[in-house]
Amino acid sequence: MTQPNPIRRAPGHKPRLLDTAISLAANGIPPLPLRAGKLPFGNCPDCTGNACGGRPNMKSAGPCRCPGVCHAWAAATTDPHTLASTPWVAAWRQAAAVAYHPGGAGLTVLDLDNTAAVQWARATLPATRTVPTTRGEHWIYQGVMRSANAVRPGVDVKSHMAYARWLGHGTGRMTALPQAVRALAVKEDTTPARAGVVSSPSAPWDRSIATGCRHTERFVRTGLERGLTLVRARTESGAGSQAFGAARFLAAQHTACPGPCALEALGEEIVAAAVSVGVPEPYARRAVTNGLQAPSGRVA
């Protein structure tokens, strides 16, 4: 006797999103729900504040073991019963989009965020399957590599330990991951730290220039200092990517503010921290600018 479909009987889910997720899972592509702003859902109470041993920082590969949608990309799964389970149904009720873990599907997504980035890829890289996005294209290659943000202006690499928004199957024949794409993610790691090189921000953030911010100065400074600490800890490699993440986190906190929030002043402090551990200033500025624009498309 055929068992009832647990997905269609799950109350309150968004059918099209969940059905898309189930279809992806059936084809070996691990999906997960995204909330508003194209962001993953927050960690469960058992994992908040590194209580589970550090997985919220995503420093280790492997599947998430939590019953709910936890640990961002690591929550992605091809198990249809997990996707339609009670904890996940609660997330599907609030979901705004479907994402997937490219590395878990054996893929690498080159996220080209603007027209200039698309033109660069067309002139430089082997053609492959492409998917249109709001502002550019996703180029999808067969193969897995390290993920990295802001490898070029408007270009992110999403594969291992990352997620990408599902925007359809795209067009064109998928080709093998070329060395030219792999090389994009190693440029930053070869940059040695340069002691004593610090770019000082010209106008530190304060309430007088953030007249439309709804947060207290203590709240803003606390979030900033946490981000600066993470950037400065990357003395061997990865400071540029960490600067992107710190900027994106700060920008996401201000998406509901009427503005202006003077995020560019916060960004200057992140740039200075990245430069202090050896990131070339132009690279640091690109990473921070892309991070500030990631949640809402504005830098204000």
PDB file of C-alpha atoms in Angstrom:
ATOM      1  CA  MET A   1       0.000   0.000   0.000  1.00  0.00           C
ATOM      2  CA  THR A   2       1.317   3.445  -0.935  1.00  0.00           C
ATOM      3  CA  GLN A   3       2.196   5.556   2.069  1.00  0.00           C
ATOM      4  CA  PRO A   4       0.692   9.059   2.281  1.00  0.00           C
ATOM      5  CA  ASN A   5       2.995  11.842   1.150  1.00  0.00           C
ATOM      6  CA  PRO A   6       4.155  13.540   4.394  1.00  0.00           C
ATOM      7  CA  ILE A   7       4.923  16.775   2.574  1.00  0.00           C
ATOM      8  CA  ARG A   8       1.445  17.383   1.205  1.00  0.00           C
ATOM      9  CA  ARG A   9      -0.062  16.607   4.585  1.00  0.00           C
ATOM     10  CA  ALA A  10       2.208  18.982   6.482  1.00  0.00           C
ATOM     11  CA  PRO A  11       0.036  21.899   7.626  1.00  0.00           C
ATOM     12  CA  GLY A  12       1.084  25.465   7.034  1.00  0.00           C
ATOM     13  CA  HIS A  13       3.995  24.898   4.653  1.00  0.00           C
ATOM     14  CA  LYS A  14       4.528  26.825   1.440  1.00  0.00           C
ATOM     15  CA  PRO A  15       3.821  24.127  -1.171  1.00  0.00           C
ATOM     16  CA  ARG A  16       5.871  25.501  -4.052  1.00  0.00           C
ATOM     17  CA  LEU A  17       9.011  26.043  -1.970  1.00  0.00           C
ATOM     18  CA  LEU A  18       8.815  22.694  -0.228  1.00  0.00           C
ATOM     19  CA  ASP A  19       7.920  20.856  -3.437  1.00  0.00           C
ATOM     20  CA  THR A  20      10.919  22.469  -5.103  1.00  0.00           C
ATOM     21  CA  ALA A  21      13.112  21.337  -2.220  1.00  0.00           C
ATOM     22  CA  ILE A  22      11.821  17.766  -2.468  1.00  0.00           C
ATOM     23  CA  SER A  23      12.458  17.740  -6.212  1.00  0.00           C
ATOM     24  CA  LEU A  24      16.025  18.957  -5.692  1.00  0.00           C
ATOM     25  CA  ALA A  25      16.646  16.347  -2.999  1.00  0.00           C
ATOM     26  CA  ALA A  26      15.396  13.589  -5.295  1.00  0.00           C
ATOM     27  CA  ASN A  27      18.054  14.652  -7.787  1.00  0.00           C
ATOM     28  CA  GLY A  28      20.885  14.646  -5.256  1.00  0.00           C
ATOM     29  CA  ILE A  29      20.921  18.399  -4.582  1.00  0.00           C
ATOM     30  CA  PRO A  30      20.688  19.181  -0.816  1.00  0.00           C
ATOM     31  CA  PRO A  31      18.238  22.087  -0.258  1.00  0.00           C
ATOM     32  CA  LEU A  32      17.460  24.333   2.707  1.00  0.00           C
ATOM     33  CA  PRO A  33      15.008  27.209   3.311  1.00  0.00           C
ATOM     34  CA  LEU A  34      16.069  30.850   3.414  1.00  0.00           C
ATOM     35  CA  ARG A  35      14.324  33.585   5.359  1.00  0.00           C
ATOM     36  CA  ALA A  36      13.789  37.161   4.204  1.00  0.00           C
ATOM     37  CA  GLY A  37      16.936  38.842   2.950  1.00  0.00           C
ATOM     38  CA  LYS A  38      18.257  35.597   1.399  1.00  0.00           C
ATOM     39  CA  LEU A  39      19.678  34.629   4.788  1.00  0.00           C
ATOM     40  CA  PRO A  40      19.668  31.209   6.504  1.00  0.00           C
ATOM     41  CA  PHE A  41      17.649  30.619   9.631  1.00  0.00           C
ATOM     42  CA  GLY A  42      19.365  31.165  12.975  1.00  0.00           C
ATOM     43  CA  ASN A  43      20.793  28.328  15.009  1.00  0.00           C
ATOM     44  CA  CYS A  44      18.632  26.353  17.387  1.00  0.00           C
ATOM     45  CA  PRO A  45      18.815  27.079  21.173  1.00  0.00           C
ATOM     46  CA  ASP A  46      21.089  24.070  21.749  1.00  0.00           C
ATOM     47  CA  CYS A  47      23.695  25.516  19.367  1.00  0.00           C
ATOM     48  CA  THR A  48      23.482  29.215  20.205  1.00  0.00           C
ATOM     49  CA  GLY A  49      26.723  30.690  21.500  1.00  0.00           C
ATOM     50  CA  ASN A  50      28.861  27.729  20.377  1.00  0.00           C
ATOM     51  CA  ALA A  51      27.144  25.490  22.930  1.00  0.00           C
ATOM     52  CA  CYS A  52      27.346  22.558  20.514  1.00  0.00           C
ATOM     53  CA  GLY A  53      31.108  22.833  20.154  1.00  0.00           C
ATOM     54  CA  GLY A  54      31.716  25.489  17.540  1.00  0.00           C
ATOM     55  CA  ARG A  55      29.675  24.501  14.509  1.00  0.00           C
ATOM     56  CA  PRO A  56      27.923  27.918  14.353  1.00  0.00           C
ATOM     57  CA  ASN A  57      31.263  29.268  13.093  1.00  0.00           C
ATOM     58  CA  MET A  58      31.183  26.676  10.301  1.00  0.00           C
ATOM     59  CA  LYS A  59      34.850  25.736  10.695  1.00  0.00           C
ATOM     60  CA  SER A  60      34.242  22.046  10.010  1.00  0.00           C
ATOM     61  CA  ALA A  61      32.709  20.281   7.044  1.00  0.00           C
ATOM     62  CA  GLY A  62      29.947  17.725   7.303  1.00  0.00           C
ATOM     63  CA  PRO A  63      26.186  17.457   7.741  1.00  0.00           C
ATOM     64  CA  CYS A  64      24.260  19.218  10.455  1.00  0.00           C
ATOM     65  CA  ARG A  65      22.985  16.838  13.156  1.00  0.00           C
ATOM     66  CA  CYS A  66      20.319  19.126  14.590  1.00  0.00           C
ATOM     67  CA  PRO A  67      16.656  18.235  13.999  1.00  0.00           C
ATOM     68  CA  GLY A  68      15.823  21.788  12.876  1.00  0.00           C
ATOM     69  CA  VAL A  69      17.207  24.126  10.222  1.00  0.00           C
ATOM     70  CA  CYS A  70      20.489  24.871  11.948  1.00  0.00           C
ATOM     71  CA  HIS A  71      24.069  25.787  10.938  1.00  0.00           C
ATOM     72  CA  ALA A  72      23.215  27.418   7.599  1.00  0.00           C
ATOM     73  CA  TRP A  73      24.578  25.373   4.665  1.00  0.00           C
ATOM     74  CA  ALA A  74      25.207  22.331   6.890  1.00  0.00           C
ATOM     75  CA  ALA A  75      21.475  21.933   7.411  1.00  0.00           C
ATOM     76  CA  ALA A  76      20.953  21.188   3.707  1.00  0.00           C
ATOM     77  CA  THR A  77      19.801  17.606   3.223  1.00  0.00           C
ATOM     78  CA  THR A  78      18.481  15.218   0.608  1.00  0.00           C
ATOM     79  CA  ASP A  79      16.337  13.357   3.170  1.00  0.00           C
ATOM     80  CA  PRO A  80      12.672  14.046   2.270  1.00  0.00           C
ATOM     81  CA  HIS A  81      11.500  13.091   5.767  1.00  0.00           C
ATOM     82  CA  THR A  82      13.786  15.706   7.334  1.00  0.00           C
ATOM     83  CA  LEU A  83      12.633  18.343   4.842  1.00  0.00           C
ATOM     84  CA  ALA A  84       9.006  17.701   5.816  1.00  0.00           C
ATOM     85  CA  SER A  85       9.586  17.123   9.545  1.00  0.00           C
ATOM     86  CA  THR A  86       7.864  19.223  12.200  1.00  0.00           C
ATOM     87  CA  PRO A  87      10.872  21.499  12.938  1.00  0.00           C
ATOM     88  CA  TRP A  88      11.433  22.130   9.228  1.00  0.00           C
ATOM     89  CA  VAL A  89       7.761  22.808   8.516  1.00  0.00           C
ATOM     90  CA  ALA A  90       7.958  25.692  10.988  1.00  0.00           C
ATOM     91  CA  ALA A  91      10.802  27.117   8.885  1.00  0.00           C
ATOM     92  CA  TRP A  92       9.004  26.545   5.588  1.00  0.00           C
ATOM     93  CA  ARG A  93       6.090  28.622   6.907  1.00  0.00           C
ATOM     94  CA  GLN A  94       8.435  31.605   7.163  1.00  0.00           C
ATOM     95  CA  ALA A  95      10.707  30.821   4.214  1.00  0.00           C
ATOM     96  CA  ALA A  96      11.175  33.325   1.400  1.00  0.00           C
ATOM     97  CA  ALA A  97      13.299  31.186  -0.927  1.00  0.00           C
ATOM     98  CA  VAL A  98      14.992  27.826  -1.426  1.00  0.00           C
ATOM     99  CA  ALA A  99      18.762  27.492  -1.297  1.00  0.00           C
ATOM    100  CA  TYR A 100      21.069  24.528  -1.771  1.00  0.00           C
ATOM    101  CA  HIS A 101      24.555  23.361  -0.813  1.00  0.00           C
ATOM    102  CA  PRO A 102      26.580  23.249  -4.060  1.00  0.00           C
ATOM    103  CA  GLY A 103      29.427  21.263  -2.530  1.00  0.00           C
ATOM    104  CA  GLY A 104      26.988  18.609  -1.355  1.00  0.00           C
ATOM    105  CA  ALA A 105      25.845  18.179  -4.955  1.00  0.00           C
ATOM    106  CA  GLY A 106      29.407  18.071  -6.311  1.00  0.00           C
ATOM    107  CA  LEU A 107      29.099  21.558  -7.793  1.00  0.00           C
ATOM    108  CA  THR A 108      30.706  24.993  -7.682  1.00  0.00           C
ATOM    109  CA  VAL A 109      28.663  28.145  -8.263  1.00  0.00           C
ATOM    110  CA  LEU A 110      30.419  31.250  -9.532  1.00  0.00           C
ATOM    111  CA  ASP A 111      28.140  34.065  -8.377  1.00  0.00           C
ATOM    112  CA  LEU A 112      28.508  36.990 -10.795  1.00  0.00           C
ATOM    113  CA  ASP A 113      26.744  39.900  -9.150  1.00  0.00           C
ATOM    114  CA  ASN A 114      26.733  42.532 -11.885  1.00  0.00           C
ATOM    115  CA  THR A 115      27.095  43.112 -15.619  1.00  0.00           C
ATOM    116  CA  ALA A 116      30.823  43.787 -15.426  1.00  0.00           C
ATOM    117  CA  ALA A 117      31.425  40.492 -13.627  1.00  0.00           C
ATOM    118  CA  VAL A 118      29.392  38.605 -16.240  1.00  0.00           C
ATOM    119  CA  GLN A 119      31.363  40.232 -19.054  1.00  0.00           C
ATOM    120  CA  TRP A 120      34.631  39.287 -17.340  1.00  0.00           C
ATOM    121  CA  ALA A 121      33.532  35.651 -17.022  1.00  0.00           C
ATOM    122  CA  ARG A 122      32.437  35.448 -20.650  1.00  0.00           C
ATOM    123  CA  ALA A 123      35.806  36.774 -21.787  1.00  0.00           C
ATOM    124  CA  THR A 124      37.903  34.688 -19.396  1.00  0.00           C
ATOM    125  CA  LEU A 125      36.311  31.395 -18.367  1.00  0.00           C
ATOM    126  CA  PRO A 126      35.069  28.242 -20.127  1.00  0.00           C
ATOM    127  CA  ALA A 127      31.340  28.372 -20.866  1.00  0.00           C
ATOM    128  CA  THR A 128      29.122  26.260 -18.642  1.00  0.00           C
ATOM    129  CA  ARG A 129      25.539  26.121 -17.394  1.00  0.00           C
ATOM    130  CA  THR A 130      24.249  29.581 -16.473  1.00  0.00           C
ATOM    131  CA  VAL A 131      21.321  30.725 -14.354  1.00  0.00           C
ATOM    132  CA  PRO A 132      20.072  34.348 -14.486  1.00  0.00           C
ATOM    133  CA  THR A 133      19.949  36.192 -11.155  1.00  0.00           C
ATOM    134  CA  THR A 134      18.473  39.538 -10.171  1.00  0.00           C
ATOM    135  CA  ARG A 135      21.642  41.459 -11.033  1.00  0.00           C
ATOM    136  CA  GLY A 136      23.855  38.973 -12.869  1.00  0.00           C
ATOM    137  CA  GLU A 137      24.302  35.230 -13.366  1.00  0.00           C
ATOM    138  CA  HIS A 138      25.279  32.009 -11.611  1.00  0.00           C
ATOM    139  CA  TRP A 139      27.815  29.938 -13.559  1.00  0.00           C
ATOM    140  CA  ILE A 140      27.664  26.319 -12.415  1.00  0.00           C
ATOM    141  CA  TYR A 141      30.612  23.959 -12.823  1.00  0.00           C
ATOM    142  CA  GLN A 142      30.961  20.256 -12.071  1.00  0.00           C
ATOM    143  CA  GLY A 143      33.424  19.873  -9.192  1.00  0.00           C
ATOM    144  CA  VAL A 144      33.983  21.061  -5.618  1.00  0.00           C
ATOM    145  CA  MET A 145      36.421  23.634  -4.259  1.00  0.00           C
ATOM    146  CA  ARG A 146      36.923  25.999  -1.342  1.00  0.00           C
ATOM    147  CA  SER A 147      34.353  28.787  -1.171  1.00  0.00           C
ATOM    148  CA  ALA A 148      35.500  32.404  -1.112  1.00  0.00           C
ATOM    149  CA  ASN A 149      33.765  35.775  -1.222  1.00  0.00           C
ATOM    150  CA  ALA A 150      34.831  38.852  -3.170  1.00  0.00           C
ATOM    151  CA  VAL A 151      37.527  37.042  -5.165  1.00  0.00           C
ATOM    152  CA  ARG A 152      37.041  39.746  -7.780  1.00  0.00           C
ATOM    153  CA  PRO A 153      34.729  42.757  -7.891  1.00  0.00           C
ATOM    154  CA  GLY A 154      31.227  41.307  -7.907  1.00  0.00           C
ATOM    155  CA  VAL A 155      32.412  37.677  -7.919  1.00  0.00           C
ATOM    156  CA  ASP A 156      31.905  35.065  -5.174  1.00  0.00           C
ATOM    157  CA  VAL A 157      32.728  31.345  -5.273  1.00  0.00           C
ATOM    158  CA  LYS A 158      30.158  29.106  -3.574  1.00  0.00           C
ATOM    159  CA  SER A 159      30.878  25.420  -3.221  1.00  0.00           C
ATOM    160  CA  HIS A 160      32.276  23.729  -0.096  1.00  0.00           C
ATOM    161  CA  MET A 161      30.816  25.082   3.177  1.00  0.00           C
ATOM    162  CA  ALA A 162      28.490  27.585   1.449  1.00  0.00           C
ATOM    163  CA  TYR A 163      24.959  27.877   0.100  1.00  0.00           C
ATOM    164  CA  ALA A 164      23.496  29.361  -3.069  1.00  0.00           C
ATOM    165  CA  ARG A 165      19.952  30.430  -3.816  1.00  0.00           C
ATOM    166  CA  TRP A 166      18.045  28.078  -6.135  1.00  0.00           C
ATOM    167  CA  LEU A 167      16.895  30.069  -9.167  1.00  0.00           C
ATOM    168  CA  GLY A 168      16.165  27.277 -11.608  1.00  0.00           C
ATOM    169  CA  HIS A 169      18.009  24.716 -13.703  1.00  0.00           C
ATOM    170  CA  GLY A 170      19.506  27.254 -16.080  1.00  0.00           C
ATOM    171  CA  THR A 171      20.678  26.694 -19.637  1.00  0.00           C
ATOM    172  CA  GLY A 172      23.764  25.321 -21.325  1.00  0.00           C
ATOM    173  CA  ARG A 173      25.943  22.281 -20.825  1.00  0.00           C
ATOM    174  CA  MET A 174      27.685  21.996 -17.460  1.00  0.00           C
ATOM    175  CA  THR A 175      31.448  21.677 -17.775  1.00  0.00           C
ATOM    176  CA  ALA A 176      34.218  20.582 -15.427  1.00  0.00           C
ATOM    177  CA  LEU A 177      35.505  23.074 -12.864  1.00  0.00           C
ATOM    178  CA  PRO A 178      38.448  24.831 -14.536  1.00  0.00           C
ATOM    179  CA  GLN A 179      41.752  25.703 -12.905  1.00  0.00           C
ATOM    180  CA  ALA A 180      41.051  29.385 -13.596  1.00  0.00           C
ATOM    181  CA  VAL A 181      38.145  29.285 -11.140  1.00  0.00           C
ATOM    182  CA  ARG A 182      40.077  27.288  -8.546  1.00  0.00           C
ATOM    183  CA  ALA A 183      42.835  29.887  -8.716  1.00  0.00           C
ATOM    184  CA  LEU A 184      40.433  32.655  -7.723  1.00  0.00           C
ATOM    185  CA  ALA A 185      40.123  31.294  -4.188  1.00  0.00           C
ATOM    186  CA  VAL A 186      43.840  30.927  -3.483  1.00  0.00           C
ATOM    187  CA  LYS A 187      45.011  34.457  -4.277  1.00  0.00           C
ATOM    188  CA  GLU A 188      44.223  35.782  -0.805  1.00  0.00           C
ATOM    189  CA  ASP A 189      45.906  32.850   0.947  1.00  0.00           C
ATOM    190  CA  THR A 190      49.246  33.687  -0.683  1.00  0.00           C
ATOM    191  CA  THR A 191      49.270  37.239   0.713  1.00  0.00           C
ATOM    192  CA  PRO A 192      51.708  37.433   3.652  1.00  0.00           C
ATOM    193  CA  ALA A 193      50.832  39.466   6.715  1.00  0.00           C
ATOM    194  CA  ARG A 194      52.485  42.881   6.795  1.00  0.00           C
ATOM    195  CA  ALA A 195      53.099  43.977  10.361  1.00  0.00           C
ATOM    196  CA  GLY A 196      52.445  47.602  11.121  1.00  0.00           C
ATOM    197  CA  VAL A 197      50.413  48.417   8.002  1.00  0.00           C
ATOM    198  CA  VAL A 198      47.140  49.921   9.154  1.00  0.00           C
ATOM    199  CA  SER A 199      44.685  52.053   7.241  1.00  0.00           C
ATOM    200  CA  SER A 200      43.043  54.421   9.706  1.00  0.00           C
ATOM    201  CA  PRO A 201      39.361  55.229   9.226  1.00  0.00           C
ATOM    202  CA  SER A 202      38.804  58.925   8.601  1.00  0.00           C
ATOM    203  CA  ALA A 203      35.400  59.250  10.307  1.00  0.00           C
ATOM    204  CA  PRO A 204      34.567  56.670  13.030  1.00  0.00           C
ATOM    205  CA  TRP A 205      30.919  55.729  13.413  1.00  0.00           C
ATOM    206  CA  ASP A 206      28.815  57.583  15.954  1.00  0.00           C
ATOM    207  CA  ARG A 207      25.213  58.674  16.400  1.00  0.00           C
ATOM    208  CA  SER A 208      25.803  62.112  14.859  1.00  0.00           C
ATOM    209  CA  ILE A 209      26.303  60.595  11.390  1.00  0.00           C
ATOM    210  CA  ALA A 210      23.793  57.753  11.810  1.00  0.00           C
ATOM    211  CA  THR A 211      20.669  59.840  12.206  1.00  0.00           C
ATOM    212  CA  GLY A 212      18.338  57.180  10.807  1.00  0.00           C
ATOM    213  CA  CYS A 213      19.660  54.195  12.749  1.00  0.00           C
ATOM    214  CA  ARG A 214      17.219  52.565  15.174  1.00  0.00           C
ATOM    215  CA  HIS A 215      19.957  50.838  17.230  1.00  0.00           C
ATOM    216  CA  THR A 216      21.835  52.045  20.277  1.00  0.00           C
ATOM    217  CA  GLU A 217      25.506  52.921  19.940  1.00  0.00           C
ATOM    218  CA  ARG A 218      26.388  50.104  22.329  1.00  0.00           C
ATOM    219  CA  PHE A 219      24.561  47.575  20.145  1.00  0.00           C
ATOM    220  CA  VAL A 220      26.328  48.735  17.000  1.00  0.00           C
ATOM    221  CA  ARG A 221      29.778  48.902  18.580  1.00  0.00           C
ATOM    222  CA  THR A 222      29.400  45.451  20.160  1.00  0.00           C
ATOM    223  CA  GLY A 223      28.598  43.870  16.796  1.00  0.00           C
ATOM    224  CA  LEU A 224      31.426  45.759  15.119  1.00  0.00           C
ATOM    225  CA  GLU A 225      34.011  44.754  17.731  1.00  0.00           C
ATOM    226  CA  ARG A 226      33.087  41.106  17.375  1.00  0.00           C
ATOM    227  CA  GLY A 227      33.600  41.350  13.640  1.00  0.00           C
ATOM    228  CA  LEU A 228      36.919  43.167  14.016  1.00  0.00           C
ATOM    229  CA  THR A 229      38.156  40.503  16.414  1.00  0.00           C
ATOM    230  CA  LEU A 230      37.361  37.748  13.899  1.00  0.00           C
ATOM    231  CA  VAL A 231      39.122  39.619  11.089  1.00  0.00           C
ATOM    232  CA  ARG A 232      42.259  40.294  13.157  1.00  0.00           C
ATOM    233  CA  ALA A 233      42.426  36.629  14.155  1.00  0.00           C
ATOM    234  CA  ARG A 234      42.964  35.661  10.501  1.00  0.00           C
ATOM    235  CA  THR A 235      46.693  36.295  10.522  1.00  0.00           C
ATOM    236  CA  GLU A 236      47.548  33.411   8.190  1.00  0.00           C
ATOM    237  CA  SER A 237      44.757  33.571   5.574  1.00  0.00           C
ATOM    238  CA  GLY A 238      41.087  34.305   5.081  1.00  0.00           C
ATOM    239  CA  ALA A 239      40.979  37.845   6.484  1.00  0.00           C
ATOM    240  CA  GLY A 240      39.411  39.226   3.315  1.00  0.00           C
ATOM    241  CA  SER A 241      36.606  36.684   3.381  1.00  0.00           C
ATOM    242  CA  GLN A 242      36.139  37.304   7.104  1.00  0.00           C
ATOM    243  CA  ALA A 243      35.892  41.057   6.406  1.00  0.00           C
ATOM    244  CA  PHE A 244      33.155  40.338   3.863  1.00  0.00           C
ATOM    245  CA  GLY A 245      31.291  38.263   6.457  1.00  0.00           C
ATOM    246  CA  ALA A 246      31.628  40.915   9.160  1.00  0.00           C
ATOM    247  CA  ALA A 247      30.334  43.611   6.809  1.00  0.00           C
ATOM    248  CA  ARG A 248      27.421  41.457   5.669  1.00  0.00           C
ATOM    249  CA  PHE A 249      26.467  40.677   9.273  1.00  0.00           C
ATOM    250  CA  LEU A 250      26.468  44.360  10.241  1.00  0.00           C
ATOM    251  CA  ALA A 251      24.465  45.364   7.169  1.00  0.00           C
ATOM    252  CA  ALA A 252      21.856  42.688   7.898  1.00  0.00           C
ATOM    253  CA  GLN A 253      21.276  44.228  11.333  1.00  0.00           C
ATOM    254  CA  HIS A 254      20.256  47.509   9.709  1.00  0.00           C
ATOM    255  CA  THR A 255      17.897  46.333   6.970  1.00  0.00           C
ATOM    256  CA  ALA A 256      14.868  47.522   8.968  1.00  0.00           C
ATOM    257  CA  CYS A 257      16.319  50.961   9.749  1.00  0.00           C
ATOM    258  CA  PRO A 258      14.940  53.983   7.861  1.00  0.00           C
ATOM    259  CA  GLY A 259      18.512  55.238   7.347  1.00  0.00           C
ATOM    260  CA  PRO A 260      20.992  56.692   7.044  1.00  0.00           C
ATOM    261  CA  CYS A 261      22.962  54.326   9.286  1.00  0.00           C
ATOM    262  CA  ALA A 262      26.456  55.382   8.157  1.00  0.00           C
ATOM    263  CA  LEU A 263      27.467  51.832   7.395  1.00  0.00           C
ATOM    264  CA  GLU A 264      30.344  53.138   5.304  1.00  0.00           C
ATOM    265  CA  ALA A 265      31.990  54.363   8.528  1.00  0.00           C
ATOM    266  CA  LEU A 266      31.683  50.894  10.055  1.00  0.00           C
ATOM    267  CA  GLY A 267      33.086  49.493   6.844  1.00  0.00           C
ATOM    268  CA  GLU A 268      36.179  51.677   7.127  1.00  0.00           C
ATOM    269  CA  GLU A 269      36.997  50.109  10.485  1.00  0.00           C
ATOM    270  CA  ILE A 270      36.628  46.620   9.010  1.00  0.00           C
ATOM    271  CA  VAL A 271      38.881  47.575   6.097  1.00  0.00           C
ATOM    272  CA  ALA A 272      41.515  48.843   8.544  1.00  0.00           C
ATOM    273  CA  ALA A 273      41.399  45.580  10.489  1.00  0.00           C
ATOM    274  CA  ALA A 274      41.824  43.509   7.309  1.00  0.00           C
ATOM    275  CA  VAL A 275      44.722  45.647   6.089  1.00  0.00           C
ATOM    276  CA  SER A 276      46.433  45.310   9.487  1.00  0.00           C
ATOM    277  CA  VAL A 277      46.758  41.535   8.984  1.00  0.00           C
ATOM    278  CA  GLY A 278      48.034  41.708   5.430  1.00  0.00           C
ATOM    279  CA  VAL A 279      45.043  42.049   3.088  1.00  0.00           C
ATOM    280  CA  PRO A 280      45.773  44.492   0.237  1.00  0.00           C
ATOM    281  CA  GLU A 281      43.642  47.579   0.777  1.00  0.00           C
ATOM    282  CA  PRO A 282      41.883  47.459  -2.648  1.00  0.00           C
ATOM    283  CA  TYR A 283      40.901  43.838  -1.992  1.00  0.00           C
ATOM    284  CA  ALA A 284      39.711  44.659   1.537  1.00  0.00           C
ATOM    285  CA  ARG A 285      37.590  47.539   0.245  1.00  0.00           C
ATOM    286  CA  ARG A 286      35.971  45.375  -2.422  1.00  0.00           C
ATOM    287  CA  ALA A 287      35.185  42.649   0.114  1.00  0.00           C
ATOM    288  CA  VAL A 288      33.663  45.087   2.612  1.00  0.00           C
ATOM    289  CA  THR A 289      31.671  46.957  -0.046  1.00  0.00           C
ATOM    290  CA  ASN A 290      30.218  43.679  -1.331  1.00  0.00           C
ATOM    291  CA  GLY A 291      29.424  42.597   2.229  1.00  0.00           C
ATOM    292  CA  LEU A 292      27.602  45.823   3.058  1.00  0.00           C
ATOM    293  CA  GLN A 293      25.513  45.495  -0.096  1.00  0.00           C
ATOM    294  CA  ALA A 294      24.716  41.790   0.301  1.00  0.00           C
ATOM    295  CA  PRO A 295      21.588  41.858   2.524  1.00  0.00           C
ATOM    296  CA  SER A 296      19.717  44.826   1.061  1.00  0.00           C
ATOM    297  CA  GLY A 297      21.539  46.161  -1.955  1.00  0.00           C
ATOM    298  CA  ARG A 298      22.300  49.502  -0.313  1.00  0.00           C
ATOM    299  CA  VAL A 299      25.228  51.026   1.532  1.00  0.00           C
ATOM    300  CA  ALA A 300      23.750  53.785   3.682  1.00  0.00           C
TER     301      ALA A 300
END
